[in-house]
Tab-separated table of C-alpha atoms and ligand atoms in Angstrom:
chain	number	residue	atom	x	y	z
Y	1	MET	CA	118.276	49.388	74.296
Y	2	GLU	CA	117.270	46.584	76.647
Y	3	TYR	CA	119.508	46.316	79.736
Y	4	PHE	CA	118.155	43.071	81.190
Y	5	PRO	CA	117.412	40.984	78.084
Y	6	ASN	CA	117.461	37.644	79.930
Y	7	VAL	CA	114.191	38.346	81.682
Y	8	LYS	CA	110.968	39.832	80.320
Y	9	LYS	CA	109.055	40.009	83.571
Y	10	VAL	CA	109.628	38.395	86.953
Y	11	ASN	CA	106.514	36.317	87.684
Y	12	TYR	CA	105.359	34.338	90.694
Y	13	GLU	CA	106.077	30.651	90.083
Y	14	GLY	CA	105.713	29.279	93.630
Y	15	PRO	CA	108.135	27.622	96.055
Y	16	LYS	CA	108.906	24.698	93.737
Y	17	SER	CA	110.236	26.890	90.926
Y	18	ASP	CA	113.937	26.521	90.164
Y	19	SER	CA	114.191	29.803	88.253
Y	20	MET	CA	116.433	32.627	89.472
Y	21	PHE	CA	114.171	35.054	87.601
Y	22	ALA	CA	110.902	34.097	89.293
Y	23	PHE	CA	109.325	34.852	92.653
Y	24	HIS	CA	109.083	31.771	94.809
Y	25	HIS	CA	107.090	33.449	97.603
Y	26	TYR	CA	106.195	37.021	96.622
Y	27	ASN	CA	102.854	36.968	94.884
Y	28	ALA	CA	101.921	40.654	94.480
Y	29	ASP	CA	98.123	40.289	94.450
Y	30	GLU	CA	97.809	37.452	96.980
Y	31	VAL	CA	95.744	38.638	99.935
Y	32	VAL	CA	97.232	38.336	103.426
Y	33	LEU	CA	95.205	39.602	106.398
Y	34	GLY	CA	92.832	41.466	104.092
Y	35	LYS	CA	95.471	43.312	102.018
Y	36	SER	CA	97.494	42.336	98.961
Y	37	MET	CA	101.155	41.534	99.514
Y	38	LYS	CA	102.007	44.510	97.313
Y	39	GLU	CA	100.089	46.874	99.604
Y	40	HIS	CA	101.667	45.433	102.730
Y	41	LEU	CA	105.221	45.523	101.464
Y	42	ARG	CA	105.485	48.708	99.368
Y	43	PHE	CA	108.916	47.697	98.029
Y	44	ALA	CA	111.345	50.328	96.767
Y	45	VAL	CA	114.649	50.059	94.888
Y	46	ALA	CA	117.546	52.276	96.020
Y	47	TYR	CA	119.174	54.148	93.146
Y	48	TRP	CA	122.592	54.367	94.806
Y	49	HIS	CA	123.326	50.704	95.402
Y	50	THR	CA	121.659	49.540	92.221
Y	51	MET	CA	122.740	52.149	89.697
Y	52	THR	CA	125.955	53.753	90.962
Y	53	GLN	CA	127.781	51.116	92.997
Y	54	ASP	CA	130.762	49.755	91.039
Y	55	GLY	CA	131.923	46.836	93.196
Y	56	SER	CA	135.148	48.470	94.372
Y	57	ASP	CA	136.291	48.125	97.989
Y	58	PRO	CA	139.221	49.672	99.888
Y	59	PHE	CA	141.475	46.916	98.517
Y	60	GLY	CA	140.085	46.303	95.072
Y	61	ASN	CA	139.045	47.949	91.829
Y	62	PRO	CA	135.520	47.903	90.421
Y	63	THR	CA	134.171	44.490	89.408
Y	64	ASN	CA	130.645	45.300	88.296
Y	65	ILE	CA	129.772	44.957	84.633
Y	66	ARG	CA	127.341	47.767	83.885
Y	67	THR	CA	126.097	48.280	80.352
Y	68	TRP	CA	124.805	51.813	80.905
Y	69	MET	CA	128.164	53.604	81.014
Y	70	GLY	CA	128.139	56.403	78.394
Y	71	ALA	CA	130.715	58.749	76.866
Y	72	THR	CA	129.969	61.554	79.354
Y	73	PRO	CA	128.648	61.605	82.927
Y	74	MET	CA	125.348	63.059	81.683
Y	75	GLU	CA	124.981	60.351	79.047
Y	76	THR	CA	125.549	57.733	81.754
Y	77	ALA	CA	122.972	59.480	83.941
Y	78	ARG	CA	120.388	59.384	81.137
Y	79	ASN	CA	121.100	55.720	80.369
Y	80	ARG	CA	120.701	54.894	84.046
Y	81	VAL	CA	117.165	56.271	84.065
Y	82	GLU	CA	116.254	53.959	81.171
Y	83	ALA	CA	117.843	50.939	82.825
Y	84	PHE	CA	116.383	51.754	86.249
Y	85	PHE	CA	112.785	51.900	85.068
Y	86	GLU	CA	113.268	48.735	83.028
Y	87	LEU	CA	114.445	47.006	86.225
Y	88	LEU	CA	111.534	48.371	88.302
Y	89	GLU	CA	108.967	47.326	85.707
Y	90	LYS	CA	110.421	43.850	85.287
Y	91	LEU	CA	110.461	43.368	89.066
Y	92	GLY	CA	107.006	44.864	89.524
Y	93	VAL	CA	108.389	47.265	92.143
Y	94	GLU	CA	106.324	50.442	92.408
Y	95	TYR	CA	108.587	52.737	94.431
Y	96	PHE	CA	112.145	54.039	94.365
Y	97	CYS	CA	114.511	56.217	96.437
Y	98	PHE	CA	117.539	58.310	95.537
Y	99	HIS	CA	120.126	60.870	96.657
Y	100	ASP	CA	120.644	63.946	94.454
Y	101	VAL	CA	124.153	62.799	93.485
Y	102	ASP	CA	122.929	59.342	92.456
Y	103	ILE	CA	120.855	60.623	89.568
Y	104	ALA	CA	122.936	63.541	88.268
Y	105	PRO	CA	126.630	64.473	88.113
Y	106	GLU	CA	127.716	67.378	90.324
Y	107	GLY	CA	129.633	69.077	87.498
Y	108	ASN	CA	131.813	72.074	88.299
Y	109	SER	CA	129.420	74.224	90.286
Y	110	LEU	CA	126.274	73.986	92.367
Y	111	GLU	CA	124.455	75.731	89.524
Y	112	GLU	CA	125.570	73.081	87.031
Y	113	PHE	CA	124.625	70.339	89.493
Y	114	PHE	CA	121.104	71.728	89.868
Y	115	ALA	CA	120.712	72.125	86.081
Y	116	ASN	CA	121.736	68.474	85.675
Y	117	ILE	CA	119.184	67.465	88.325
Y	118	ASP	CA	116.487	69.392	86.438
Y	119	GLU	CA	117.273	67.612	83.178
Y	120	ILE	CA	117.389	64.141	84.717
Y	121	THR	CA	114.269	64.613	86.840
Y	122	ASP	CA	112.386	65.618	83.655
Y	123	LEU	CA	113.313	62.197	82.259
Y	124	ILE	CA	112.421	60.468	85.528
Y	125	LYS	CA	109.056	62.224	85.619
Y	126	GLU	CA	108.245	61.097	82.084
Y	127	LYS	CA	108.996	57.510	83.091
Y	128	MET	CA	106.922	57.830	86.265
Y	129	ASP	CA	103.945	59.180	84.323
Y	130	LYS	CA	104.206	56.354	81.813
Y	131	THR	CA	104.619	53.502	84.325
Y	132	GLY	CA	102.779	54.652	87.456
Y	133	ILE	CA	105.955	54.078	89.481
Y	134	LYS	CA	106.210	56.444	92.477
Y	135	LEU	CA	108.871	58.182	94.542
Y	136	LEU	CA	109.019	56.787	98.091
Y	137	TRP	CA	111.666	59.286	99.163
Y	138	ASN	CA	114.640	61.280	98.040
Y	139	THR	CA	117.425	62.862	100.057
Y	140	ALA	CA	120.430	65.148	99.670
Y	141	ASN	CA	123.853	63.549	99.801
Y	142	MET	CA	125.604	65.821	102.295
Y	143	PHE	CA	128.519	63.518	103.086
Y	144	SER	CA	130.469	62.602	99.900
Y	145	ASN	CA	131.578	65.997	98.622
Y	146	PRO	CA	134.803	67.181	100.349
Y	147	VAL	CA	133.083	70.372	101.587
Y	148	PHE	CA	131.199	68.162	104.058
Y	149	VAL	CA	134.375	66.884	105.695
Y	150	ASN	CA	133.277	68.450	109.012
Y	151	GLY	CA	129.569	67.779	108.604
Y	152	ALA	CA	126.671	69.437	106.784
Y	153	ALA	CA	124.167	71.029	109.193
Y	154	SER	CA	126.625	70.292	112.026
Y	155	THR	CA	129.629	71.841	110.262
Y	156	ASN	CA	131.857	74.479	111.873
Y	157	ASN	CA	131.752	76.425	108.576
Y	158	ALA	CA	128.643	78.557	107.974
Y	159	ASP	CA	129.215	78.603	104.190
Y	160	VAL	CA	128.979	74.824	104.205
Y	161	PHE	CA	125.749	75.054	106.224
Y	162	ALA	CA	124.360	77.311	103.473
Y	163	ARG	CA	125.471	74.846	100.792
Y	164	ALA	CA	123.653	72.041	102.655
Y	165	ALA	CA	120.544	74.217	102.896
Y	166	ALA	CA	120.652	74.781	99.123
Y	167	GLN	CA	120.754	71.019	98.505
Y	168	VAL	CA	117.845	70.429	100.870
Y	169	LYS	CA	115.810	73.159	99.151
Y	170	LYS	CA	116.516	71.553	95.788
Y	171	GLY	CA	115.656	68.145	97.230
Y	172	LEU	CA	112.258	69.392	98.364
Y	173	ASP	CA	111.608	71.063	94.998
Y	174	VAL	CA	112.403	67.758	93.296
Y	175	ASN	CA	110.242	65.879	95.807
Y	176	LYS	CA	107.317	68.124	94.910
Y	177	LYS	CA	107.984	67.823	91.179
Y	178	LEU	CA	107.938	64.023	91.418
Y	179	GLY	CA	105.088	63.775	93.950
Y	180	GLY	CA	107.265	62.163	96.633
Y	181	GLU	CA	105.638	60.732	99.759
Y	182	ASN	CA	108.552	61.109	102.208
Y	183	TYR	CA	111.809	63.048	102.490
Y	184	VAL	CA	114.779	61.518	104.324
Y	185	PHE	CA	117.650	62.974	106.329
Y	186	TRP	CA	120.464	60.598	107.123
Y	187	GLY	CA	123.257	62.382	108.970
Y	188	GLY	CA	126.301	60.596	107.609
Y	189	ARG	CA	128.727	63.253	108.822
Y	190	GLU	CA	126.448	64.845	111.415
Y	191	GLY	CA	128.617	63.715	114.286
Y	192	TYR	CA	132.149	64.236	115.428
Y	193	GLU	CA	135.693	62.955	115.130
Y	194	THR	CA	136.841	64.228	118.531
Y	195	LEU	CA	135.144	66.177	121.305
Y	196	LEU	CA	138.368	68.169	121.823
Y	197	ASN	CA	137.351	70.706	119.176
Y	198	THR	CA	133.575	70.123	119.043
Y	199	ASP	CA	130.714	72.289	120.323
Y	200	MET	CA	128.096	69.554	120.494
Y	201	GLY	CA	125.346	71.887	121.718
Y	202	LEU	CA	125.751	74.307	118.813
Y	203	GLU	CA	126.030	71.493	116.279
Y	204	GLN	CA	122.793	69.883	117.396
Y	205	ASP	CA	120.976	73.226	117.552
Y	206	ASN	CA	122.095	73.868	113.970
Y	207	ILE	CA	120.886	70.476	112.760
Y	208	ALA	CA	117.476	71.302	114.253
Y	209	ARG	CA	117.636	74.720	112.548
Y	210	LEU	CA	118.073	73.078	109.148
Y	211	PHE	CA	115.160	70.713	109.838
Y	212	LYS	CA	112.921	73.611	110.838
Y	213	MET	CA	113.881	75.449	107.648
Y	214	ALA	CA	112.925	72.333	105.675
Y	215	ILE	CA	109.527	72.143	107.390
Y	216	ALA	CA	108.938	75.857	106.749
Y	217	TYR	CA	109.922	75.551	103.087
Y	218	SER	CA	107.721	72.505	102.445
Y	219	GLU	CA	104.819	74.490	103.898
Y	220	LYS	CA	105.709	77.502	101.781
Y	221	ILE	CA	105.711	75.482	98.544
Y	222	ASN	CA	102.531	73.795	99.724
Y	223	HIS	CA	103.959	70.303	99.556
Y	224	LYS	CA	103.008	68.069	102.452
Y	225	VAL	CA	105.628	65.399	102.924
Y	226	GLN	CA	106.506	63.017	105.758
Y	227	PHE	CA	110.018	63.863	106.965
Y	228	LEU	CA	112.104	60.907	108.134
Y	229	LEU	CA	115.292	60.706	110.175
Y	230	GLU	CA	117.469	57.643	109.679
Y	231	PRO	CA	119.476	56.670	112.768
Y	232	LYS	CA	122.953	55.159	112.523
Y	233	PRO	CA	125.565	55.071	115.301
Y	234	LYS	CA	128.774	55.490	113.273
Y	235	GLU	CA	130.323	55.243	109.806
Y	236	PRO	CA	131.413	57.515	108.272
Y	237	SER	CA	131.538	59.666	111.443
Y	238	LYS	CA	133.174	58.075	114.446
Y	239	HIS	CA	130.141	59.097	116.463
Y	240	GLN	CA	126.886	60.123	114.788
Y	241	TYR	CA	124.314	62.194	116.672
Y	242	ASP	CA	121.354	60.067	115.480
Y	243	PHE	CA	122.884	57.036	117.187
Y	244	ASP	CA	119.746	54.876	117.359
Y	245	ALA	CA	115.956	55.207	117.476
Y	246	ALA	CA	115.818	56.225	121.160
Y	247	THR	CA	118.569	58.862	120.785
Y	248	THR	CA	116.935	60.227	117.652
Y	249	MET	CA	113.551	60.458	119.384
Y	250	ALA	CA	115.147	62.424	122.217
Y	251	PHE	CA	116.451	64.865	119.580
Y	252	ILE	CA	113.062	65.076	117.844
Y	253	GLN	CA	111.347	65.763	121.161
Y	254	LYS	CA	113.942	68.221	122.428
Y	255	TYR	CA	113.417	70.377	119.344
Y	256	GLY	CA	109.630	69.890	119.098
Y	257	LEU	CA	109.722	68.171	115.699
Y	258	GLU	CA	107.256	65.359	116.560
Y	259	GLY	CA	104.481	66.476	114.237
Y	260	HIS	CA	106.707	66.419	111.163
Y	261	PHE	CA	109.358	63.758	111.687
Y	262	LYS	CA	109.226	59.990	111.957
Y	263	LEU	CA	112.015	57.417	111.694
Y	264	ASN	CA	113.430	55.443	108.793
Y	265	ILE	CA	114.881	52.337	110.433
Y	266	GLU	CA	117.648	50.405	108.694
Y	267	ALA	CA	118.383	46.825	109.748
Y	268	ASN	CA	122.159	47.045	109.484
Y	269	HIS	CA	122.229	50.360	111.376
Y	270	ALA	CA	120.351	48.683	114.213
Y	271	THR	CA	122.953	45.939	114.480
Y	272	LEU	CA	125.796	48.487	114.311
Y	273	ALA	CA	124.205	50.197	117.322
Y	274	GLY	CA	124.199	46.892	119.205
Y	275	HIS	CA	120.454	46.360	118.764
Y	276	THR	CA	118.318	43.980	116.774
Y	277	PHE	CA	116.235	45.305	113.869
Y	278	GLU	CA	113.022	44.465	115.734
Y	279	HIS	CA	114.276	46.374	118.787
Y	280	GLU	CA	114.640	49.550	116.727
Y	281	LEU	CA	111.249	49.023	115.085
Y	282	ASN	CA	109.652	48.414	118.450
Y	283	VAL	CA	111.218	51.529	120.008
Y	284	SER	CA	109.945	53.561	117.041
Y	285	ARG	CA	106.454	52.180	117.541
Y	286	CYS	CA	106.513	53.060	121.226
Y	287	TYR	CA	106.908	56.685	120.117
Y	288	ASN	CA	104.345	56.336	117.291
Y	289	ALA	CA	107.215	57.197	114.963
Y	290	LEU	CA	107.780	54.188	112.731
Y	291	GLY	CA	107.841	55.821	109.295
Y	292	SER	CA	109.657	53.567	106.843
Y	293	ILE	CA	112.375	50.935	106.685
Y	294	ASP	CA	115.658	50.373	104.871
Y	295	ALA	CA	115.772	46.635	104.323
Y	296	ASN	CA	119.171	44.984	104.343
Y	297	GLN	CA	121.265	42.892	106.696
Y	298	GLY	CA	124.740	42.988	108.172
Y	299	ASP	CA	127.200	40.200	108.756
Y	300	VAL	CA	127.600	39.092	112.374
Y	301	LEU	CA	131.323	38.649	111.813
Y	302	LEU	CA	131.871	42.143	110.401
Y	303	GLY	CA	131.500	45.436	112.244
Y	304	TRP	CA	130.412	47.691	109.410
Y	305	ASP	CA	127.413	48.515	107.222
Y	306	THR	CA	127.715	45.665	104.708
Y	307	ASP	CA	124.226	46.397	103.305
Y	308	GLU	CA	123.559	42.850	102.159
Y	309	PHE	CA	120.274	41.903	100.554
Y	310	PRO	CA	118.023	40.452	103.260
Y	311	THR	CA	117.907	36.650	103.347
Y	312	ASN	CA	117.452	36.029	107.074
Y	313	LEU	CA	113.923	34.712	107.539
Y	314	PHE	CA	113.911	35.027	111.326
Y	315	ASP	CA	114.742	38.750	111.167
Y	316	ALA	CA	112.322	39.424	108.302
Y	317	THR	CA	109.491	37.708	110.208
Y	318	LEU	CA	110.027	39.722	113.380
Y	319	ALA	CA	110.340	42.930	111.324
Y	320	MET	CA	107.124	42.196	109.459
Y	321	TYR	CA	105.409	41.459	112.772
Y	322	GLU	CA	106.360	44.959	113.970
Y	323	ILE	CA	105.045	46.421	110.716
Y	324	LEU	CA	101.729	44.569	111.080
Y	325	GLU	CA	101.456	45.773	114.677
Y	326	ASN	CA	102.112	49.280	113.359
Y	327	GLY	CA	99.032	48.968	111.152
Y	328	GLY	CA	101.275	48.920	108.061
Y	329	ILE	CA	104.178	51.033	106.918
Y	330	ALA	CA	102.477	53.525	104.538
Y	331	PRO	CA	103.252	56.242	103.538
Y	332	GLY	CA	106.669	54.655	104.102
Y	333	GLY	CA	107.801	51.437	102.495
Y	334	ILE	CA	110.435	48.732	102.398
Y	335	ASN	CA	113.417	50.227	100.605
Y	336	PHE	CA	116.190	47.825	99.644
Y	337	ASP	CA	119.158	49.807	100.917
Y	338	SER	CA	121.140	46.757	99.838
Y	339	LYS	CA	123.942	46.052	97.434
Y	340	VAL	CA	125.068	42.961	95.575
Y	341	ARG	CA	128.285	41.360	96.841
Y	342	ARG	CA	131.455	42.202	94.920
Y	343	SER	CA	131.474	38.722	93.424
Y	344	SER	CA	127.908	39.156	92.077
Y	345	PHE	CA	129.073	41.498	89.341
Y	346	ALA	CA	126.734	40.570	86.473
Y	347	MET	CA	123.841	42.776	85.363
Y	348	ASP	CA	121.413	39.911	86.074
Y	349	ASP	CA	122.493	39.881	89.724
Y	350	LEU	CA	120.628	43.166	90.174
Y	351	ILE	CA	117.383	41.382	89.290
Y	352	ILE	CA	118.222	38.197	91.185
Y	353	ALA	CA	119.209	39.977	94.403
Y	354	HIS	CA	115.980	42.000	94.476
Y	355	VAL	CA	113.913	38.863	93.817
Y	356	VAL	CA	115.637	37.214	96.795
Y	357	GLY	CA	115.031	40.236	99.045
Y	358	MET	CA	111.365	40.449	98.013
Y	359	ASP	CA	110.873	36.721	98.554
Y	360	THR	CA	112.458	36.971	102.006
Y	361	PHE	CA	110.065	39.719	103.074
Y	362	ALA	CA	107.106	37.924	101.493
Y	363	ARG	CA	107.891	34.850	103.603
Y	364	GLY	CA	108.380	37.098	106.621
Y	365	LEU	CA	104.980	38.677	105.986
Y	366	LYS	CA	103.250	35.299	105.738
Y	367	ALA	CA	104.871	33.976	108.900
Y	368	ALA	CA	104.124	37.211	110.775
Y	369	ALA	CA	100.493	37.119	109.630
Y	370	LYS	CA	100.147	33.562	110.941
Y	371	LEU	CA	101.734	34.587	114.258
Y	372	LYS	CA	99.234	37.410	114.492
Y	373	GLU	CA	96.242	35.262	113.534
Y	374	ASP	CA	97.178	32.692	116.172
Y	375	GLY	CA	97.747	35.410	118.768
Y	376	PHE	CA	101.183	33.850	119.366
Y	377	PHE	CA	102.833	36.901	120.939
Y	378	ASP	CA	99.581	38.336	122.301
Y	379	ASN	CA	98.890	35.170	124.298
Y	380	LEU	CA	102.480	34.858	125.424
Y	381	ARG	CA	102.577	38.432	126.684
Y	382	ALA	CA	99.104	38.307	128.204
Y	383	ASP	CA	100.212	35.304	130.267
Y	384	ARG	CA	103.509	36.853	131.223
Y	385	TYR	CA	101.959	40.126	132.424
Y	386	ALA	CA	98.816	38.522	133.907
Y	387	SER	CA	99.676	39.852	137.382
Y	388	TYR	CA	98.646	43.338	136.197
Y	389	GLN	CA	95.150	42.163	135.247
Y	390	SER	CA	93.771	41.863	138.768
Y	391	GLY	CA	94.494	42.560	142.426
Y	392	ILE	CA	97.453	44.764	143.287
Y	393	GLY	CA	98.752	44.764	139.672
Y	394	ALA	CA	95.499	46.168	138.284
Y	395	SER	CA	95.605	48.794	141.006
Y	396	ILE	CA	99.233	49.759	140.081
Y	397	VAL	CA	98.468	50.261	136.383
Y	398	ALA	CA	95.344	52.229	137.324
Y	399	ASP	CA	97.739	54.607	139.140
Y	400	LYS	CA	95.933	54.016	142.428
Y	401	GLU	CA	98.985	53.005	144.475
Y	402	ASP	CA	101.902	54.870	146.037
Y	403	LEU	CA	105.095	53.892	147.873
Y	404	GLU	CA	103.370	53.715	151.262
Y	405	SER	CA	100.473	51.547	150.136
Y	406	LEU	CA	102.802	49.223	148.242
Y	407	SER	CA	105.143	49.004	151.204
Y	408	ASP	CA	102.199	47.950	153.412
Y	409	TYR	CA	101.217	45.338	150.830
Y	410	ALA	CA	104.761	43.966	150.419
Y	411	LEU	CA	105.334	43.697	154.162
Y	412	LYS	CA	102.300	41.433	154.466
Y	413	ASN	CA	103.107	39.430	151.337
Y	414	ASN	CA	105.882	37.059	152.369
Y	415	GLU	CA	105.488	34.459	149.624
Y	416	ILE	CA	106.110	35.948	146.160
Y	417	LYS	CA	105.103	33.352	143.604
Y	418	MET	CA	107.607	33.241	140.705
Y	419	GLU	CA	106.966	31.648	137.325
Y	420	SER	CA	109.402	30.299	134.745
Y	421	SER	CA	109.279	31.820	131.229
Y	422	HIS	CA	110.120	28.498	129.502
Y	423	ILE	CA	111.787	30.672	126.873
Y	424	GLU	CA	113.462	27.746	125.099
Y	425	TYR	CA	110.052	26.249	124.383
Y	426	VAL	CA	108.818	29.610	123.054
Y	427	LYS	CA	111.759	29.820	120.643
Y	428	ALA	CA	111.144	26.298	119.385
Y	429	ARG	CA	107.480	27.078	118.680
Y	430	LEU	CA	108.497	30.263	116.880
Y	431	ASN	CA	110.710	28.138	114.623
Y	432	ASP	CA	107.585	26.229	113.605
Y	433	TYR	CA	106.275	29.387	111.954
Y	434	LEU	CA	109.384	29.903	109.859
Y	435	VAL	CA	109.445	26.579	108.062
Z	1	LIG	C1	123.975	54.816	104.835
Z	1	LIG	C2	122.551	55.110	104.764
Z	1	LIG	C3	122.109	55.855	103.523
Z	1	LIG	C4	120.740	56.418	103.711
Z	1	LIG	C5	120.376	57.504	102.766
Z	1	LIG	O1	124.436	54.008	105.610
Z	1	LIG	O2	121.852	53.920	104.906
Z	1	LIG	O3	122.174	55.040	102.401
Z	1	LIG	O4	119.752	55.425	103.648
Z	1	LIG	O5	121.242	58.549	102.815
Z	2	LIG	NI1	119.785	53.635	104.650
Z	3	LIG	NI1	123.098	52.210	105.726
């Protein structure tokens, strides 16, 4: 059965195309700064939003028309694999990401759940072998099942901790089976509702314990994988421990996990934390810990994780600039942790929305490459920090000064010359790169 019969293959048709089923900017093999767009962008489709989201919201029933629903949960799961790989091939996307519960029904016991995962990952592996499509990352959903009501690794209930450990073990086995390049932990319920009954120290120690067990197990099964932590400040927990990139790095450093863990930065999580996407990417780079990104965008008027497909060119350009400065994103990628709006309920919207997201990042890449070629930010920053290039500034950054020597200098230096940043002009010139 063909699930997306209205499109055979999404091709690049250029900016003048008026087709919804064509790339207007993403041209996979076009070379930008010495690498093909495909290599730069390493796009991935997220199984959860694309295959399991039904369009319901707290006030409304499902709206999505999905032609893969079968007579049993396992039949649906098998159909989804077919439809998913058809979508990936038609889009020309080479990577994908999933949670354990996205691909296989949980059934009535953990044993049944794992048997279902085995059956479905056999199918997925067949498809991967046939198409060359690869696993960017998988993860264990340790937040939906009611047992995780008080957290997974941070739970007060040791039996629940063991259940989480079992899912992580299975996740790593699956990662090895499918040749995954990264493994993600997002701590949806690793946080607290109220401090009144919470032992924050123990909870964080236990989260680190689970991570260390995961590192040890991946070494034991001889499967080298890049572990990623995905910060988010809240939702579903009132307060999540991995609040933002800086908080998460403090955790990674406190527990000595630097060699194994990097960050998976999501745009909408950044904005929920009161930061811009590029801020979170930049913080990650400062720690040499930018691992991968979850591409989406929030809505400035809404205070939750709306996970919209990225269309904001300004944000995509600054994000791609950070990625270029990082020397690329591999072995991570750009995962569309994005869902179609409730009113985009047709099957074709799944193709269209990904085309739009890919085009947005392709334009962002091109603009960022031009900014880099012109030395736009390099020149701006070199000018702005010029006082550290010579004289007292050069001596400060060479660590040759102390409070006494600087006090002597300042006392003799009555006229401090100040310079305007002309920031409005800078923003206007940046606009020139976007259009
Ligand atoms: C939720 C998160 C989640 C992670 C994977 O907000 O973004 O989807 O990416 O568990
Ligand atoms: Ni995410
Ligand atoms: Ni999210």
